[in-house]
Short mmCIF file of C-alpha atoms in Angstrom, two decimals:
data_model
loop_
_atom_site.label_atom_id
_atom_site.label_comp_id
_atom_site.label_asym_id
_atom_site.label_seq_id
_atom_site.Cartn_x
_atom_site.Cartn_y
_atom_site.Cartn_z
CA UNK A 1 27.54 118.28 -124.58
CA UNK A 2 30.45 119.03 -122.10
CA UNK A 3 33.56 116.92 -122.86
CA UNK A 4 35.11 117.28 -119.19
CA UNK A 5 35.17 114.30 -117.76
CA UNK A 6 33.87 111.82 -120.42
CA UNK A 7 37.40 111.59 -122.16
CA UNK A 8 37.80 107.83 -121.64
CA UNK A 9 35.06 107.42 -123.81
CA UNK A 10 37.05 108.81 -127.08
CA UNK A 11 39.27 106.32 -128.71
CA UNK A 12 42.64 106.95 -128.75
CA UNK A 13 43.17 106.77 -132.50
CA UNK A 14 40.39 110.24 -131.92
CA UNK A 15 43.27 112.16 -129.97
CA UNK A 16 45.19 113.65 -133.02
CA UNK A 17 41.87 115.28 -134.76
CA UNK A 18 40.23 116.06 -131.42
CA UNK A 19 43.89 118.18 -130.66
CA UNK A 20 44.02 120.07 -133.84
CA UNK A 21 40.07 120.32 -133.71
CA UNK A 22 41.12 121.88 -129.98
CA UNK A 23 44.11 123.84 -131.40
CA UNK A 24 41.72 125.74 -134.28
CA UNK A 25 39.21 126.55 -131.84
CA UNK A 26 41.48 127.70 -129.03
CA UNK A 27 43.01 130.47 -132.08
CA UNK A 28 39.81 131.78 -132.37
CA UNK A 29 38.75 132.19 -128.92
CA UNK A 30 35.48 129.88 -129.57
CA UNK A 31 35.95 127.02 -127.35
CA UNK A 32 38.16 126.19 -123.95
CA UNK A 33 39.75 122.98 -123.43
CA UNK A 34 40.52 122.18 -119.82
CA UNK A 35 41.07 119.55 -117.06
CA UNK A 36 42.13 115.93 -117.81
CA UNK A 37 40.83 116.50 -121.80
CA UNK A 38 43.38 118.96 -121.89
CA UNK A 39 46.35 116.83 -121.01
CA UNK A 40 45.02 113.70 -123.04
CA UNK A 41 44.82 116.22 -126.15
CA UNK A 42 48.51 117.50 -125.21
CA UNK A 43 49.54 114.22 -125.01
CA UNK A 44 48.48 112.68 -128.66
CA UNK A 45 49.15 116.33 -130.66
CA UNK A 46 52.26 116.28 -132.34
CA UNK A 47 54.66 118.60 -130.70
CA UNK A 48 54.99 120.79 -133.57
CA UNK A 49 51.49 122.11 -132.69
CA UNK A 50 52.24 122.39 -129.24
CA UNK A 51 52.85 126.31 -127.79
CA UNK A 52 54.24 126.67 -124.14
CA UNK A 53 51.50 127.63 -122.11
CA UNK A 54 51.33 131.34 -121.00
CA UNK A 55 50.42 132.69 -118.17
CA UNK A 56 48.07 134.98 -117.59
CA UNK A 57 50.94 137.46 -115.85
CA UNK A 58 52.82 136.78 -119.20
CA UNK A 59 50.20 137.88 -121.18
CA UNK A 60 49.55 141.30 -119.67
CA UNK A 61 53.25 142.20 -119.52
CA UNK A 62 54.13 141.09 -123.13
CA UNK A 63 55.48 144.56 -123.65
CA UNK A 64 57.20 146.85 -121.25
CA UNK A 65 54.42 149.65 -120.17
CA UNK A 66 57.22 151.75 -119.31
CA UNK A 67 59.68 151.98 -122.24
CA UNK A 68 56.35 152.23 -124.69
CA UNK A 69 55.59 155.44 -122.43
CA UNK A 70 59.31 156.51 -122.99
CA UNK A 71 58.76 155.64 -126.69
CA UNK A 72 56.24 157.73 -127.03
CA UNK A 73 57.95 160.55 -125.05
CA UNK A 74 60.74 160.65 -126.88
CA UNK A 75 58.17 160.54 -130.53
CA UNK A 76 56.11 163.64 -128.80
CA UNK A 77 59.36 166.02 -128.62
CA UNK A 78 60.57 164.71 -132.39
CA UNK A 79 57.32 166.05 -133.74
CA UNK A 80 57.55 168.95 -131.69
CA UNK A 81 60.84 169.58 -133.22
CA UNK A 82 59.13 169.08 -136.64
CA UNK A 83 56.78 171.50 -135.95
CA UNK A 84 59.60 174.10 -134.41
CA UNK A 85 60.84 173.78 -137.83
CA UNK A 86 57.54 174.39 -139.42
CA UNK A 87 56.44 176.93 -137.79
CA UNK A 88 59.85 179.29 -137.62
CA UNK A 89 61.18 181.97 -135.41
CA UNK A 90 58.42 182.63 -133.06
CA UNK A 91 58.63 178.60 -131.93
CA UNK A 92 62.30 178.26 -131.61
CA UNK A 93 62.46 181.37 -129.28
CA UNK A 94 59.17 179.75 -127.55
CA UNK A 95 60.55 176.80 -127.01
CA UNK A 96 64.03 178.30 -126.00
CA UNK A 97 66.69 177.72 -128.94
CA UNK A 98 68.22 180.81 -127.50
CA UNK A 99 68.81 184.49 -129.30
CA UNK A 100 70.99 182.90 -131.75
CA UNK A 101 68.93 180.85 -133.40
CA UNK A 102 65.87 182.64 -133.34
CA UNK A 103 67.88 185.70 -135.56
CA UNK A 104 68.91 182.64 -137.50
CA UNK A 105 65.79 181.62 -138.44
CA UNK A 106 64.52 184.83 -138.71
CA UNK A 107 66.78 185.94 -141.38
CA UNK A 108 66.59 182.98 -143.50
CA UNK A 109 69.71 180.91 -142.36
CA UNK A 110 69.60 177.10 -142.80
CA UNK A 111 71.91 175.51 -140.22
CA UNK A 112 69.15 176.21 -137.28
CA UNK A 113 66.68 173.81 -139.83
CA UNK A 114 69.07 171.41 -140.34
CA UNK A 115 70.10 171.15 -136.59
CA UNK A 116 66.80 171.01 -135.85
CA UNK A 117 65.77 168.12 -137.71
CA UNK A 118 69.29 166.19 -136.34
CA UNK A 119 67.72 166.49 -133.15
CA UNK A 120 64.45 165.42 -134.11
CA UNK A 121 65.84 162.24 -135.79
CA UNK A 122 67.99 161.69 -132.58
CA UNK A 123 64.67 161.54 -130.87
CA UNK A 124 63.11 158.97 -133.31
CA UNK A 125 65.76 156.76 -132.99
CA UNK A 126 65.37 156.56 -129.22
CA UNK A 127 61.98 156.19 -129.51
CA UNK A 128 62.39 153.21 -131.81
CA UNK A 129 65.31 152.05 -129.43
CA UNK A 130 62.77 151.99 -126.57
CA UNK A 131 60.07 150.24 -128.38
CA UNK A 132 62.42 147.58 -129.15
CA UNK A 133 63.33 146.95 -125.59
CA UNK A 134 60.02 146.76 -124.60
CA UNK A 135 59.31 144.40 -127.50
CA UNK A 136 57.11 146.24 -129.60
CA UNK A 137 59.43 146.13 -132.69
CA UNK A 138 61.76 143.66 -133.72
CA UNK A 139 65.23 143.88 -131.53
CA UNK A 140 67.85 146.29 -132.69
CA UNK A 141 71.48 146.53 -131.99
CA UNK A 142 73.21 147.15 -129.33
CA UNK A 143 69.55 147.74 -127.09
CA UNK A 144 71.13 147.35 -123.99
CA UNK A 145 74.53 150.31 -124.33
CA UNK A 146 72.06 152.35 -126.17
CA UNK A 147 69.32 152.66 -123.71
CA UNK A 148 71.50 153.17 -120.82
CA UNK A 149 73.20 156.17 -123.33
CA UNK A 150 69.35 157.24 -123.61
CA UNK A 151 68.19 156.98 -119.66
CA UNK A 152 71.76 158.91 -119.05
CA UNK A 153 71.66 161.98 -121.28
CA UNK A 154 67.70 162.85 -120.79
CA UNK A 155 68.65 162.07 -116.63
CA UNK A 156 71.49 164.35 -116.97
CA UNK A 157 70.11 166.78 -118.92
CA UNK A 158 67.28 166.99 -115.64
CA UNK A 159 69.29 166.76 -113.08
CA UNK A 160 72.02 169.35 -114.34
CA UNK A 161 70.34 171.44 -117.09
CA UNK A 162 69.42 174.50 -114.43
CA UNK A 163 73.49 174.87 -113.70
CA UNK A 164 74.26 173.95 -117.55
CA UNK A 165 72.26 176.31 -119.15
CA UNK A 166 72.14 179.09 -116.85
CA UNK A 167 73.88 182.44 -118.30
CA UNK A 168 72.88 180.76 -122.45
CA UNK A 169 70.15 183.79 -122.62
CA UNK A 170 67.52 181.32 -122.05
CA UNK A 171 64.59 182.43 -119.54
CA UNK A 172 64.89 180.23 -115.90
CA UNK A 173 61.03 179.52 -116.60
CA UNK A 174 62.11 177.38 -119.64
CA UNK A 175 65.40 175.95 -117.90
CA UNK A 176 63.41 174.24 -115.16
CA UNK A 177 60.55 173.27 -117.00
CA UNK A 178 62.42 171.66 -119.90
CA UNK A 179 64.70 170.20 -117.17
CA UNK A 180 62.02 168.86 -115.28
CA UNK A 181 60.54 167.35 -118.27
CA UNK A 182 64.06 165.65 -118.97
CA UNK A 183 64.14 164.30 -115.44
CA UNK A 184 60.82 162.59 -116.13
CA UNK A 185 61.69 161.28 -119.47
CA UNK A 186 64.44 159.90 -117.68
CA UNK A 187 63.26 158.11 -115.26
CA UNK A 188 60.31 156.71 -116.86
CA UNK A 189 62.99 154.73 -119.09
CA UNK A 190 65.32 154.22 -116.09
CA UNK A 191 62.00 152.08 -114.30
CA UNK A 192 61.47 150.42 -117.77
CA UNK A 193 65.00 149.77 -118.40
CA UNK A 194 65.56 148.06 -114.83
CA UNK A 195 62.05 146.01 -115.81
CA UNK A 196 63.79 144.49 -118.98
CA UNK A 197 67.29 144.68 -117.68
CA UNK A 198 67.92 140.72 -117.47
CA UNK A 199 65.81 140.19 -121.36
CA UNK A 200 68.12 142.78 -123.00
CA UNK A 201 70.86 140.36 -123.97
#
């Protein structure tokens, strides 16, 4: 039996069971209370059942597409420094660490390891930064200085890597590719960054 429109049949003293009856089922997505029902329910729950309504807008952008993308961006190139690691010489002079390091790892040395793995923990932390701006995880401090610190370094890192690294013994082929993929990196958490800029207090 539909219950729109026949709600001045129920007794009031019926409101507080038909709200939390209303309440249960809206949780578990089995029944829809709208119209004047709706408000009449509203009215006779206790407000410590109540939940601000949300719109459907709200819903969809609960968490910041952007900075998730950054997030997992910045997660990709910590593993991929994990598996430099892994791997040994023939990655680190793939993925350009420059003739130093590569002899390094070559003959055994620990520092280009242990540098390694600082950056790929840098990179964790910024992913876990991002996903706490875009409200995945709870919020961690200082959100706002560190993201712009993030955004900055992997934008400057695109935009000047080809003049900052050119003469380091590292091919051009890797300086512009790396840089290019900085410059995106960048300004996938600059768009997400300006999204959230007024929640990041």
């Amino acid at each position: 039996m539909s219950t729109k429109g026949n709600w001045r049949s129920f007794k009031r003293a019926d409101f507080r069971e038909q709200g939390l009856i209303c309440r249960i089922r809206q949780l578990w997505s089995a029944f829809s209370c709208d119209g004047e029902v709706v408000g009449m329910l509203n009215y006779a729950t206790p407000s410590s059942w109540r939940r601000p309504a949300i719109s459907q807008d709200e819903m969809a952008n609960e968490y910041n597409l952007m900075l998730v993308i950054g997030a997992g961006l910045s997660l990709i190139a910590a593993l991929l420094h994990v598996g430099v690691i892994i791997v040994g010489p023939s990655w680190y002079q793939l993925f350009g660490a420059g003739d130093r390091f590569v002899r390094a790892a070559q003959a055994g040395r620990w520092f280009p390891a242990v540098f390694t793995a600082g950056i790929a923990l840098v990179l964790a932390v910024w992913a876990a930064y991002a996903l706490s701006a875009a409200g995945v995880i709870e919020r961690l401090p200082l959100v706002r200085p560190a993201l712009i610190g993030i955004t900055s370094i992997y934008l400057l890192r695109g935009l000047l890597g080809p003049l900052a690294l050119a003469g380091t013994g590292r091919s051009r082929r890797f300086i512009m590719i790396s840089s290019a993929i900085c410059l995106v990196y960048g300004l996938v958490h600059l768009f997400g960054l300006v999204q959230v800029w007024g929640s990041l207090v």
